mmCIF file of C-alpha atoms in Angstrom:
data_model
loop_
_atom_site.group_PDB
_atom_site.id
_atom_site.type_symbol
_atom_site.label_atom_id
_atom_site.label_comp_id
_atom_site.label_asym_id
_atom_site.label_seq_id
_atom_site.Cartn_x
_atom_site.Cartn_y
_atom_site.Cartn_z
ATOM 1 C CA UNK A 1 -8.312 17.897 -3.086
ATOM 2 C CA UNK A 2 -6.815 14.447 -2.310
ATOM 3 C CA UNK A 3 -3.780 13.691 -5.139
ATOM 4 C CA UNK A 4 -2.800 9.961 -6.008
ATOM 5 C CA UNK A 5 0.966 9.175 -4.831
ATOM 6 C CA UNK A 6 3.298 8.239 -6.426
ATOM 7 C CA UNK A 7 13.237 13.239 21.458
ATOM 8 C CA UNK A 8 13.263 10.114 23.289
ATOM 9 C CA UNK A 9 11.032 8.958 26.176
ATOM 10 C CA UNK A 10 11.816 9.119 29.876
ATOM 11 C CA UNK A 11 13.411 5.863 31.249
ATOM 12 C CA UNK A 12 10.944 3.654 32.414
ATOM 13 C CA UNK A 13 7.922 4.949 30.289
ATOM 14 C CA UNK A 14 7.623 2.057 28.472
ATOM 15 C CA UNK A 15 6.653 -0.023 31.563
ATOM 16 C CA UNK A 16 4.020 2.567 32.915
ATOM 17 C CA UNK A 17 2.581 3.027 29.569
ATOM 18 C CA UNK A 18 1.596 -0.812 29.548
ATOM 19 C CA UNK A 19 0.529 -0.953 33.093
ATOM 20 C CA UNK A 20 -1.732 2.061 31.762
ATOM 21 C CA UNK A 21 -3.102 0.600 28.945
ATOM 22 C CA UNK A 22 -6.600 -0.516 30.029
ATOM 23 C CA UNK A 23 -9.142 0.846 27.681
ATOM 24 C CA UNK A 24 -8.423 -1.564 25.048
ATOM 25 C CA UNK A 25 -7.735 -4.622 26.447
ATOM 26 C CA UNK A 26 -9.249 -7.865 24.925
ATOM 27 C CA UNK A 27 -12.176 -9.430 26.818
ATOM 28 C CA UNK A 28 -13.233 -12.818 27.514
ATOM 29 C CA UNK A 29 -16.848 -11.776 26.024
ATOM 30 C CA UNK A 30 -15.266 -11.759 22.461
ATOM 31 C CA UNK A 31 -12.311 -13.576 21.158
ATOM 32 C CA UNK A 32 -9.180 -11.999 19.178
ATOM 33 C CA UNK A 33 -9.809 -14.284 16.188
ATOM 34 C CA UNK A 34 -13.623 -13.099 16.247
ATOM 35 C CA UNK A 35 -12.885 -9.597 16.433
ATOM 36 C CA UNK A 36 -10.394 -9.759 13.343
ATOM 37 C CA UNK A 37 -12.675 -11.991 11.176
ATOM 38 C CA UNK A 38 -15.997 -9.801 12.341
ATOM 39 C CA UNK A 39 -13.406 -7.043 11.244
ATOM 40 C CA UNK A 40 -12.608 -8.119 7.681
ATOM 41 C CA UNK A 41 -16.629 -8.901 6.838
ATOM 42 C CA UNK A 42 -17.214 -5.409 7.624
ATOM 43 C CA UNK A 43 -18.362 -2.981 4.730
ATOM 44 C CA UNK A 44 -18.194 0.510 4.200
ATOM 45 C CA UNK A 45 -21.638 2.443 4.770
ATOM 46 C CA UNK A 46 -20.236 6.112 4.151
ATOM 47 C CA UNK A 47 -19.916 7.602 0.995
ATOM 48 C CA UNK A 48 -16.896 9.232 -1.178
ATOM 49 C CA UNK A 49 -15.527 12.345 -0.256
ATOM 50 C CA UNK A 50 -14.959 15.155 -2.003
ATOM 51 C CA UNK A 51 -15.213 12.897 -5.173
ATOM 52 C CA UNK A 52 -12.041 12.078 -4.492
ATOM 53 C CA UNK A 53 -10.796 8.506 -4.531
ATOM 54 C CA UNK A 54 -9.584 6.725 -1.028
ATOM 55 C CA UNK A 55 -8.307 2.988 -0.656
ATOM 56 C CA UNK A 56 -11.679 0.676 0.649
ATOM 57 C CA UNK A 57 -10.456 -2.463 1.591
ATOM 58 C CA UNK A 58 -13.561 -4.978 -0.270
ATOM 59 C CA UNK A 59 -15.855 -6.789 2.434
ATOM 60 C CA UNK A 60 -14.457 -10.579 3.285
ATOM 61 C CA UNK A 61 -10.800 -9.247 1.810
ATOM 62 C CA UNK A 62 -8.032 -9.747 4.491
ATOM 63 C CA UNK A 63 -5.304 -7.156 3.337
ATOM 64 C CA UNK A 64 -2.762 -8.658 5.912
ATOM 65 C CA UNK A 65 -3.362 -12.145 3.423
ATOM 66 C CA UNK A 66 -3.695 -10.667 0.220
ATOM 67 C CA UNK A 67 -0.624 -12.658 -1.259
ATOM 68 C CA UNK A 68 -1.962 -16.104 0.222
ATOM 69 C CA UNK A 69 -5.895 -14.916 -1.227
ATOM 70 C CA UNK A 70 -4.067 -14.514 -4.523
ATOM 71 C CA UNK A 71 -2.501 -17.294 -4.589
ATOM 72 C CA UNK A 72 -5.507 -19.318 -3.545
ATOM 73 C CA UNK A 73 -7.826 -17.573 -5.971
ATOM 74 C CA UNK A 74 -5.487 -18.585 -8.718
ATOM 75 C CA UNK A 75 -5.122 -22.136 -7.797
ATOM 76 C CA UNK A 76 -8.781 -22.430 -7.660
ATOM 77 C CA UNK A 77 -9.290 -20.571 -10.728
ATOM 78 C CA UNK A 78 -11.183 -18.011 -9.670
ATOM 79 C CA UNK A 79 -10.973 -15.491 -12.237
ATOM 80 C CA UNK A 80 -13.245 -13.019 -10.201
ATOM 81 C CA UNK A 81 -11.464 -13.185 -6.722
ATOM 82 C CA UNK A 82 -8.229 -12.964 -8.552
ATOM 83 C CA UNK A 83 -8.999 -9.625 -10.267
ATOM 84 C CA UNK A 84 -10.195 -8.446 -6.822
ATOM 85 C CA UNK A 85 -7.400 -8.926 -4.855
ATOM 86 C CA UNK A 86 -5.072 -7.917 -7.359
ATOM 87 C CA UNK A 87 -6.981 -4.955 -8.206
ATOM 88 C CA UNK A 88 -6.385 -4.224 -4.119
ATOM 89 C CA UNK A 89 -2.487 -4.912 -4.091
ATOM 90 C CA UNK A 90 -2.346 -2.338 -7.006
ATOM 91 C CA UNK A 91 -4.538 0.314 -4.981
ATOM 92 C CA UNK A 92 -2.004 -0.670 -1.868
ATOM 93 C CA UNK A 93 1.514 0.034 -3.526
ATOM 94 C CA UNK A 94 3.103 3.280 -1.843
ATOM 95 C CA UNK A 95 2.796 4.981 -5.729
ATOM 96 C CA UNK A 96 -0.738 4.746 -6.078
ATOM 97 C CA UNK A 97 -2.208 5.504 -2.581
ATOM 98 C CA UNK A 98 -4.100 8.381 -1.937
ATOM 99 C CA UNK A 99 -2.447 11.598 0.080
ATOM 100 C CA UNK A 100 -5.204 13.372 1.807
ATOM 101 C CA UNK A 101 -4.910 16.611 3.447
ATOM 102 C CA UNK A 102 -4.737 17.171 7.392
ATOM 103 C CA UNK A 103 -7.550 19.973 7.042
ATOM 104 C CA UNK A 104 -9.809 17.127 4.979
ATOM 105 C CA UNK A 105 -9.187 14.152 7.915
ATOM 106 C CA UNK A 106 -10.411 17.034 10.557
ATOM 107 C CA UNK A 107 -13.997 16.846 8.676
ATOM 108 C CA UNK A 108 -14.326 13.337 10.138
ATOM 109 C CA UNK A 109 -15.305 13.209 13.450
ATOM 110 C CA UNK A 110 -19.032 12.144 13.506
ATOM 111 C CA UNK A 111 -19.390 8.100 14.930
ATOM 112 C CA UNK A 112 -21.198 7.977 11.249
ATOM 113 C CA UNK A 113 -17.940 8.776 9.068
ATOM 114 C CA UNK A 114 -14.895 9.005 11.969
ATOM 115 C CA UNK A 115 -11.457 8.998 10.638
ATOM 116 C CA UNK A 116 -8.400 8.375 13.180
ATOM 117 C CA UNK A 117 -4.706 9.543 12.175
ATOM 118 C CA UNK A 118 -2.004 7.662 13.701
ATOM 119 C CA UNK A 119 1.692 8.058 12.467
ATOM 120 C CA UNK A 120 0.935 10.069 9.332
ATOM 121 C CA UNK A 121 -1.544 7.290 8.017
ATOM 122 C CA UNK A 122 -5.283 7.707 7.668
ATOM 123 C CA UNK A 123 -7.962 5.055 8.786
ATOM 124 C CA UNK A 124 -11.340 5.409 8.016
ATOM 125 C CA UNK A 125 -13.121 3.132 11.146
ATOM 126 C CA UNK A 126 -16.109 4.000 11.229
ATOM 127 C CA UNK A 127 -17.734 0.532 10.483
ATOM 128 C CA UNK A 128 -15.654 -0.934 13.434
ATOM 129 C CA UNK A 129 -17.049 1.385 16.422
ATOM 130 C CA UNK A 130 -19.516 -1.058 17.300
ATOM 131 C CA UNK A 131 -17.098 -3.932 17.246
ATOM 132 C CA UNK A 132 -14.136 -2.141 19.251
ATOM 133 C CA UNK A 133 -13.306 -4.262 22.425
ATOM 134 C CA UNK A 134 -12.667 -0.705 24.238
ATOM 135 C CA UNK A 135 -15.874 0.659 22.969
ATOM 136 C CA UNK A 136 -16.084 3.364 20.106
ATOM 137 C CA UNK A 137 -16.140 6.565 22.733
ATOM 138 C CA UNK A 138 -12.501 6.227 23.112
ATOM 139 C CA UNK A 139 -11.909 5.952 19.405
ATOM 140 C CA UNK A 140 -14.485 8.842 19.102
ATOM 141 C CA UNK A 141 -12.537 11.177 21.703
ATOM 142 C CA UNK A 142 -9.235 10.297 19.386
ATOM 143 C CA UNK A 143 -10.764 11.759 16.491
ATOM 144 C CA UNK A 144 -9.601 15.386 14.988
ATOM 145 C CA UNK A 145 -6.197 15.062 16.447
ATOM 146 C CA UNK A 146 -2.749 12.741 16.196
ATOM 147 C CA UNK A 147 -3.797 9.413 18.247
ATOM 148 C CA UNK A 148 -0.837 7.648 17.627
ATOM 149 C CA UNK A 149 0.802 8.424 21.167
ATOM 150 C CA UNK A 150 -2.996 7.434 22.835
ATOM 151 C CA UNK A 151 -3.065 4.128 20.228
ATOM 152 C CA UNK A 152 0.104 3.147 22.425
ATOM 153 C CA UNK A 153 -1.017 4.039 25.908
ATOM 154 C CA UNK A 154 -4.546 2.037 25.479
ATOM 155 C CA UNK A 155 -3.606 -0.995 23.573
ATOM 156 C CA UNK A 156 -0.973 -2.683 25.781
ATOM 157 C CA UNK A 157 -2.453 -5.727 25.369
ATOM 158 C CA UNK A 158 -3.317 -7.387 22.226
ATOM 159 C CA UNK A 159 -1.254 -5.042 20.430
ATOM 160 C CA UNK A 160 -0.197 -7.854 17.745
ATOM 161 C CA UNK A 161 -3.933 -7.729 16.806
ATOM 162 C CA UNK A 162 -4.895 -4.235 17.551
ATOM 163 C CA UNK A 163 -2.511 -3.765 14.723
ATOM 164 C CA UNK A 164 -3.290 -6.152 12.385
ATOM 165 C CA UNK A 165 -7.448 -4.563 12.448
ATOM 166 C CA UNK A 166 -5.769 -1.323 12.408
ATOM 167 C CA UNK A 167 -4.741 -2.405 8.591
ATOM 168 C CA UNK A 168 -7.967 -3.016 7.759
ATOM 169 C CA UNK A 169 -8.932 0.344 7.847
ATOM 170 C CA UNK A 170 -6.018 2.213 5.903
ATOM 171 C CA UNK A 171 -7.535 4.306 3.113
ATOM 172 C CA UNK A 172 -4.517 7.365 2.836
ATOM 173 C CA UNK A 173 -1.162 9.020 3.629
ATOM 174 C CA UNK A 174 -1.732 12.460 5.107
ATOM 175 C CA UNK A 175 -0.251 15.650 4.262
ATOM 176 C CA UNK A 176 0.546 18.269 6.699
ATOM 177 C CA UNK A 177 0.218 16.102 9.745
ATOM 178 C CA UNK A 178 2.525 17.688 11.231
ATOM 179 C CA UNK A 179 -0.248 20.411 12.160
ATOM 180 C CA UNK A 180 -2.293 18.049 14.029
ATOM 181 C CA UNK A 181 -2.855 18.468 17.824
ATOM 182 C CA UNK A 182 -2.112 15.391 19.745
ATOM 183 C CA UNK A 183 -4.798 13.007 21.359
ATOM 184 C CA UNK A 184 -2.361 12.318 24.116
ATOM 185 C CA UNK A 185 0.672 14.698 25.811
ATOM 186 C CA UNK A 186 3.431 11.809 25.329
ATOM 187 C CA UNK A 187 5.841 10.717 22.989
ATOM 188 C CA UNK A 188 5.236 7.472 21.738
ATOM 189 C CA UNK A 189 8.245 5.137 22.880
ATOM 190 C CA UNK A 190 10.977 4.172 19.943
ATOM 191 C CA UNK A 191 10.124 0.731 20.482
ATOM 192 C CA UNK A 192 5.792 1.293 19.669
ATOM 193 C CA UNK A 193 7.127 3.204 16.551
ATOM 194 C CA UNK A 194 9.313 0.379 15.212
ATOM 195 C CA UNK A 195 6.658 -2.283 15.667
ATOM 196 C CA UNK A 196 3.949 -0.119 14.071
ATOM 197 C CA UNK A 197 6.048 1.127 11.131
ATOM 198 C CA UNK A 198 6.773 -2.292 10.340
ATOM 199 C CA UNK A 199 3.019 -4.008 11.129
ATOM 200 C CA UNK A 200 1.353 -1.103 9.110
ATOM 201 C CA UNK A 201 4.469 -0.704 6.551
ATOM 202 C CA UNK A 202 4.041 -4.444 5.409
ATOM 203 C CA UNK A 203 0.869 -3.584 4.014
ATOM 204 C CA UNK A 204 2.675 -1.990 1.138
ATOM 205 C CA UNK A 205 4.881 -5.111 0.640
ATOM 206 C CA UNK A 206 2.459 -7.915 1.242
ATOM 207 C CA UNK A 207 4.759 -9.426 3.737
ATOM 208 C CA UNK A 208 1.825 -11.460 5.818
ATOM 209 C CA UNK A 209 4.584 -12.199 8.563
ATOM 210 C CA UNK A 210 4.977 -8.409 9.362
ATOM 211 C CA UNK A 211 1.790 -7.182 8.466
ATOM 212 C CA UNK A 212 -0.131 -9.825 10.538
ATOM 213 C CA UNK A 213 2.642 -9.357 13.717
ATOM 214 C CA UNK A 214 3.929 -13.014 13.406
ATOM 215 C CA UNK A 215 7.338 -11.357 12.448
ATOM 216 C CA UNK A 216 7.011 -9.747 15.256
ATOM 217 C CA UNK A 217 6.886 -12.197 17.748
ATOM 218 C CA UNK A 218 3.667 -10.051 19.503
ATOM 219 C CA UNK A 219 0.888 -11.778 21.567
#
């Protein structure tokens, strides 16, 4: 059951991972700003699991803006919106999210309820196969293993906001990741690590700089 919370890379890998990194580049057929704003309409068609609660980020709610939608809301007054958003920065603080075990995110791997583990952190994306820029099979084939090594290799470009939709999708922590096969043979570089930590970290601080990549200086 799910409980509420409370050795470095060859020289030159960095380089060849980028000039590797194909699958998920952004196309001229849809635009960046499309793909995140298609992203954040999405809803949630599967179901609870286990009767257990998970984070669901609410249909039209940015999480990367929550502190500039609150803000908004109550300058508007918007009594309803307000609630809602800070109903979701509650759900989002490190204390309160849920921790969901490795042998529970292995269940997901249908393209009807898929759920992808990248650095420990749990992302339920099944809504956005249909919308992914490097089509859902690859997200599919990253499924039931650790794809945060493959996340690097295939999103070279755009990472800023391959990032910022991957925070869309957050629902848990896991536990006992550490068991999980990995989607891809390499180490992810030092330098992928640091900018995800701190892109995917920043949704647990409502820093919009960080959490959208603008800190980051990323295309």
């Amino acid at each position: 059951a799910f409980r509420g919370a409370g050795a470095a890379p060859a020289a030159g890998r960095g380089e060849e991972r980028l000039s590797d990194a194909k699958f998920g580049r952004w196309t001229k057929k849809v635009g960046r700003e499309k793909v995140v704003y298609g992203t954040v309409a999405l809803r949630y068609r599967t179901r609870g699991h286990l009767g257990q609660q998970v984070f669901r980020r609410p249909a039209g709610i940015d999480v990367t803006r929550l502190a500039t939608l609150r803000r908004a809301a109550a300058l508007c007054g918007h009594e309803d919106l307000l609630a809602l958003v800070e109903e979701t920065m509650e759900q989002l603080k490190p204390r309160n999210v849920a921790r969901i075990p490795w042998s529970e995110v292995q269940k997901h791997q249908s393209k009807d309820d898929l759920w992808l583990l990248i650095d420990s952190k749990v992302y339920d994306v099944t809504p956005f196969l249909d919308l992914h820029p490097g089509g859902g099979q690859l997200i599919a084939d990253a499924s039931g293993k650790d794809a945060t090594s493959l996340f690097e290799r295939t999103h070279g470009e755009g990472l800023r906001y391959s990032l910022r939709l991957l925070n869309q999708f957050f629902i848990g922590v896991c536990e006992g990741c550490e068991e999980a096969e990995r989607a891809d043979p390499l180490d992810s570089t030092p330098e992928f690590l640091d900018t995800l930590r701190s892109i995917t970290g920043a949704l647990h601080t409502f820093d919009e700089a960080r959490a959208t990549g603008e800190a980051q200086g990323l295309k």
